[in-house]
Short mmCIF file of C-alpha atoms in Angstrom, two decimals:
data_model
loop_
_atom_site.label_atom_id
_atom_site.label_comp_id
_atom_site.label_asym_id
_atom_site.label_seq_id
_atom_site.Cartn_x
_atom_site.Cartn_y
_atom_site.Cartn_z
CA ASP A 1 -32.07 -118.17 37.64
CA GLY A 2 -29.71 -120.95 36.58
CA GLY A 3 -26.33 -120.09 35.24
CA ILE A 4 -22.55 -120.25 35.49
CA THR A 5 -20.61 -117.91 37.87
CA GLN A 6 -16.99 -117.33 37.51
CA SER A 7 -14.93 -115.51 40.06
CA PRO A 8 -13.05 -113.25 40.33
CA LYS A 9 -13.90 -111.05 37.50
CA TYR A 10 -10.30 -109.71 37.33
CA LEU A 11 -7.13 -111.23 38.76
CA PHE A 12 -3.68 -110.08 39.03
CA ARG A 13 -0.83 -112.70 39.42
CA LYS A 14 2.88 -112.17 40.29
CA GLU A 15 5.52 -114.09 38.40
CA GLY A 16 5.91 -117.54 40.01
CA GLN A 17 2.56 -117.59 41.62
CA ASN A 18 -0.19 -120.31 41.33
CA VAL A 19 -3.75 -118.89 41.06
CA THR A 20 -7.15 -120.61 41.10
CA LEU A 21 -10.21 -119.47 38.97
CA SER A 22 -13.48 -120.53 40.39
CA CYS A 23 -16.48 -121.92 38.10
CA GLU A 24 -19.73 -122.86 39.56
CA GLN A 25 -22.90 -123.89 37.72
CA ASN A 26 -26.50 -124.59 38.94
CA LEU A 27 -27.76 -125.88 35.55
CA ASN A 28 -27.36 -129.44 36.49
CA HIS A 29 -25.06 -129.96 33.48
CA ASP A 30 -22.72 -132.97 33.45
CA ALA A 31 -20.07 -131.43 31.07
CA MET A 32 -17.92 -128.49 31.90
CA TYR A 33 -15.17 -126.85 30.02
CA TRP A 34 -12.37 -124.36 30.37
CA TYR A 35 -11.32 -122.08 27.39
CA ARG A 36 -8.69 -119.37 27.01
CA GLN A 37 -9.15 -116.42 24.77
CA ASP A 38 -6.34 -114.15 23.62
CA PRO A 39 -6.89 -110.85 21.72
CA GLY A 40 -7.76 -111.63 18.07
CA GLN A 41 -7.76 -115.30 18.69
CA GLY A 42 -10.42 -117.82 18.93
CA LEU A 43 -11.20 -119.76 22.11
CA ARG A 44 -8.85 -122.59 22.82
CA LEU A 45 -9.81 -125.64 24.99
CA ILE A 46 -7.76 -126.15 28.21
CA TYR A 47 -9.56 -128.95 29.96
CA TYR A 48 -12.93 -130.61 29.92
CA SER A 49 -14.82 -132.79 32.25
CA GLN A 50 -17.64 -135.09 31.17
CA ILE A 51 -18.70 -136.26 34.60
CA VAL A 52 -17.73 -135.89 38.30
CA ASN A 53 -14.19 -136.91 39.12
CA ASP A 54 -13.17 -137.36 35.55
CA PHE A 55 -11.49 -134.81 33.33
CA GLN A 56 -9.38 -134.72 30.24
CA LYS A 57 -6.74 -132.41 28.69
CA GLY A 58 -7.78 -130.18 25.87
CA ASP A 59 -5.43 -128.61 23.24
CA ILE A 60 -3.51 -126.30 25.58
CA ALA A 61 -3.49 -127.94 28.94
CA GLU A 62 0.36 -127.45 29.79
CA GLY A 63 0.77 -125.12 32.81
CA TYR A 64 -2.89 -125.68 34.00
CA SER A 65 -4.64 -128.10 36.29
CA VAL A 66 -8.32 -128.81 37.19
CA SER A 67 -10.52 -130.90 39.52
CA ARG A 68 -14.21 -131.92 39.51
CA GLU A 69 -15.03 -133.12 42.91
CA LYS A 70 -18.61 -131.79 42.65
CA LYS A 71 -20.97 -131.64 39.63
CA GLU A 72 -21.42 -127.95 40.25
CA SER A 73 -17.88 -126.96 40.48
CA PHE A 74 -14.86 -127.09 38.01
CA PRO A 75 -11.97 -124.82 39.25
CA LEU A 76 -8.88 -124.08 37.19
CA THR A 77 -5.39 -123.53 38.66
CA VAL A 78 -2.99 -121.60 36.44
CA THR A 79 0.46 -122.78 37.74
CA SER A 80 3.83 -121.01 37.52
CA ALA A 81 4.61 -123.28 34.65
CA GLN A 82 2.31 -121.62 32.39
CA LYS A 83 4.61 -119.01 30.81
CA ASN A 84 2.05 -116.77 29.20
CA PRO A 85 -1.02 -116.77 31.37
CA THR A 86 -2.43 -113.16 30.58
CA ALA A 87 -5.71 -113.98 28.98
CA PHE A 88 -9.46 -114.06 29.20
CA TYR A 89 -10.62 -117.27 30.69
CA LEU A 90 -13.96 -118.77 30.13
CA CYS A 91 -15.77 -121.53 31.79
CA ALA A 92 -18.62 -123.35 29.91
CA SER A 93 -20.94 -126.15 30.63
CA SER A 94 -23.29 -128.32 28.56
CA ASP A 95 -26.17 -130.68 29.23
CA SER A 96 -24.33 -133.60 27.75
CA GLY A 97 -21.26 -134.26 25.73
CA GLN A 98 -23.51 -136.19 23.34
CA GLY A 99 -25.59 -134.60 20.67
CA ASN A 100 -26.31 -131.33 19.24
CA TYR A 101 -25.86 -129.05 22.31
CA GLY A 102 -24.36 -125.60 22.54
CA TYR A 103 -22.53 -124.45 25.56
CA THR A 104 -23.60 -121.77 28.28
CA PHE A 105 -20.71 -119.60 29.30
CA GLY A 106 -19.83 -117.79 32.46
CA SER A 107 -18.93 -114.18 32.27
CA GLY A 108 -15.21 -114.87 32.30
CA THR A 109 -12.10 -114.03 34.23
CA ARG A 110 -9.35 -111.62 33.08
CA LEU A 111 -5.98 -112.77 34.37
CA THR A 112 -3.11 -110.47 34.11
CA VAL A 113 0.63 -111.11 35.13
CA VAL A 114 2.14 -108.19 36.98
CA ARG B 1 -4.96 -125.07 8.29
CA LYS B 2 -7.37 -123.94 11.09
CA GLU B 3 -10.26 -126.36 11.86
CA VAL B 4 -12.72 -123.39 11.52
CA GLU B 5 -12.00 -120.38 9.31
CA GLN B 6 -13.71 -117.01 9.16
CA ASP B 7 -13.03 -113.66 7.58
CA PRO B 8 -12.20 -111.47 10.64
CA GLY B 9 -13.50 -108.34 9.06
CA PRO B 10 -14.64 -105.81 10.10
CA PHE B 11 -17.76 -105.58 8.20
CA ASN B 12 -19.04 -101.95 8.33
CA VAL B 13 -22.66 -101.54 7.30
CA PRO B 14 -25.38 -98.83 7.67
CA GLU B 15 -28.54 -99.60 9.71
CA GLY B 16 -31.01 -101.47 7.70
CA ALA B 17 -28.53 -103.20 5.53
CA THR B 18 -28.26 -106.93 4.86
CA VAL B 19 -24.89 -108.57 5.61
CA ALA B 20 -23.72 -112.21 5.32
CA PHE B 21 -20.76 -113.96 7.07
CA ASN B 22 -19.27 -117.07 5.82
CA CYS B 23 -17.19 -119.85 7.53
CA THR B 24 -15.49 -123.11 6.37
CA TYR B 25 -14.57 -126.19 8.55
CA SER B 26 -11.99 -128.79 7.89
CA ASN B 27 -13.46 -131.81 9.78
CA SER B 28 -15.86 -133.51 7.49
CA ALA B 29 -17.16 -135.64 10.32
CA SER B 30 -18.53 -132.57 12.27
CA GLN B 31 -22.19 -132.86 12.98
CA SER B 32 -23.09 -129.94 15.10
CA PHE B 33 -22.91 -126.23 14.04
CA PHE B 34 -23.60 -123.06 15.80
CA TRP B 35 -23.35 -119.31 15.52
CA TYR B 36 -22.30 -117.52 18.70
CA ARG B 37 -22.30 -113.72 19.36
CA GLN B 38 -19.52 -112.06 21.41
CA ASP B 39 -19.68 -108.47 22.58
CA CYS B 40 -16.61 -106.68 23.41
CA ARG B 41 -14.98 -108.07 26.55
CA LYS B 42 -17.91 -110.29 27.24
CA GLU B 43 -18.57 -113.95 27.12
CA PRO B 44 -19.96 -115.72 23.89
CA LYS B 45 -23.67 -116.39 23.80
CA LEU B 46 -25.53 -118.78 21.65
CA LEU B 47 -27.20 -117.08 18.68
CA MET B 48 -28.58 -119.98 16.93
CA SER B 49 -27.81 -123.72 15.94
CA VAL B 50 -27.44 -124.50 12.21
CA TYR B 51 -29.41 -127.20 10.73
CA SER B 52 -28.93 -129.13 7.39
CA SER B 53 -31.97 -127.71 5.97
CA GLY B 54 -31.17 -124.12 7.03
CA ASN B 55 -33.06 -122.28 9.62
CA GLU B 56 -34.33 -118.90 10.46
CA ASP B 57 -34.78 -116.92 13.55
CA GLY B 58 -36.32 -113.52 13.03
CA ARG B 59 -33.88 -111.50 10.99
CA PHE B 60 -31.13 -114.04 11.21
CA THR B 61 -30.84 -117.01 8.72
CA ALA B 62 -28.33 -119.78 8.90
CA GLN B 63 -27.35 -122.09 6.14
CA LEU B 64 -25.24 -125.40 6.06
CA ASN B 65 -23.48 -126.85 3.03
CA ARG B 66 -21.91 -130.21 3.97
CA ALA B 67 -20.54 -130.94 0.65
CA SER B 68 -18.46 -127.73 0.70
CA GLN B 69 -18.13 -127.74 4.49
CA TYR B 70 -19.45 -124.24 4.52
CA ILE B 71 -21.68 -122.41 6.91
CA SER B 72 -23.23 -118.89 6.54
CA LEU B 73 -25.21 -116.36 8.61
CA LEU B 74 -27.45 -113.82 6.98
CA ILE B 75 -28.65 -110.71 9.03
CA ARG B 76 -31.38 -108.78 7.48
CA ASP B 77 -32.31 -105.18 8.36
CA SER B 78 -29.28 -104.55 10.67
CA LYS B 79 -29.59 -102.70 13.88
CA LEU B 80 -26.99 -100.82 15.87
CA SER B 81 -27.33 -103.56 18.59
CA ASP B 82 -26.12 -106.15 16.10
CA SER B 83 -22.54 -104.73 16.39
CA ALA B 84 -20.61 -107.43 17.81
CA THR B 85 -18.23 -110.34 16.82
CA TYR B 86 -19.91 -113.42 15.34
CA LEU B 87 -18.25 -116.91 16.13
CA CYS B 88 -18.61 -119.78 13.84
CA VAL B 89 -18.56 -123.02 15.86
CA VAL B 90 -18.46 -126.74 14.86
CA ASN B 91 -18.23 -129.81 17.03
CA ARG B 92 -15.26 -132.21 17.20
CA ARG B 93 -16.43 -135.61 18.11
CA ASN B 94 -13.87 -137.64 20.17
CA THR B 95 -15.16 -141.08 21.08
CA GLY B 96 -18.66 -139.95 21.19
CA PHE B 97 -17.98 -136.83 23.31
CA GLN B 98 -18.64 -133.45 21.71
CA LYS B 99 -16.14 -130.76 21.96
CA LEU B 100 -16.69 -127.35 20.22
CA VAL B 101 -14.29 -125.67 18.17
CA PHE B 102 -14.47 -121.87 17.80
CA GLY B 103 -13.50 -119.77 14.87
CA THR B 104 -11.66 -116.50 15.60
CA GLY B 105 -14.92 -114.52 14.74
CA THR B 106 -16.12 -111.87 12.16
CA ARG B 107 -16.48 -108.44 13.57
CA LEU B 108 -19.79 -106.55 12.51
CA LEU B 109 -20.02 -102.73 12.94
CA VAL B 110 -23.54 -101.23 12.29
CA SER B 111 -23.51 -97.49 11.96
CA PRO B 112 -26.48 -94.95 11.99
#
């Protein structure tokens, strides 16, 4: 079955560490996205990518970095510059950034700073 | 002002009840609209798209009022399994590329 796989499901980070969250899709979707969700808040866009080797900052990109070297993969690195990284991170993909398409989400990664 | 605004609830209803959620959006250029469902500590899942003429999917009916920039979701004959948070979602079009903007959600609790 096609879908999006995020790993790990839970991640603990020490202060000052960089961590990388994995996102892989086999839906053959061109566009991929990273969102962050905090308790009681809506999803906020971190980065998005329309095609391979291209990505753009979203609304809250500071302290994060991404790469898109393969169509299937869009990893997110949470750097030590992100001051409040504890959150639920969601990766999504869509068939196209054009038109009336919804997103398919992965099951998410819960990141906690210890 | 938030781009997408929803009443956070919770809406507490008995099984079998009809319940309606509303949502307003600020970007008049938005063209795509959706309702997503999110269960506790899970990812959002697409419930239905919202079309200009309104649309129905089983017990769920979605309506769009472009003039008022208002979207609604009606759930008939509520089931216990409908308990979840319902997210109102609109697109933000930037040089032709669609990015979705999510509301904070309305929580529904259906009781026996």
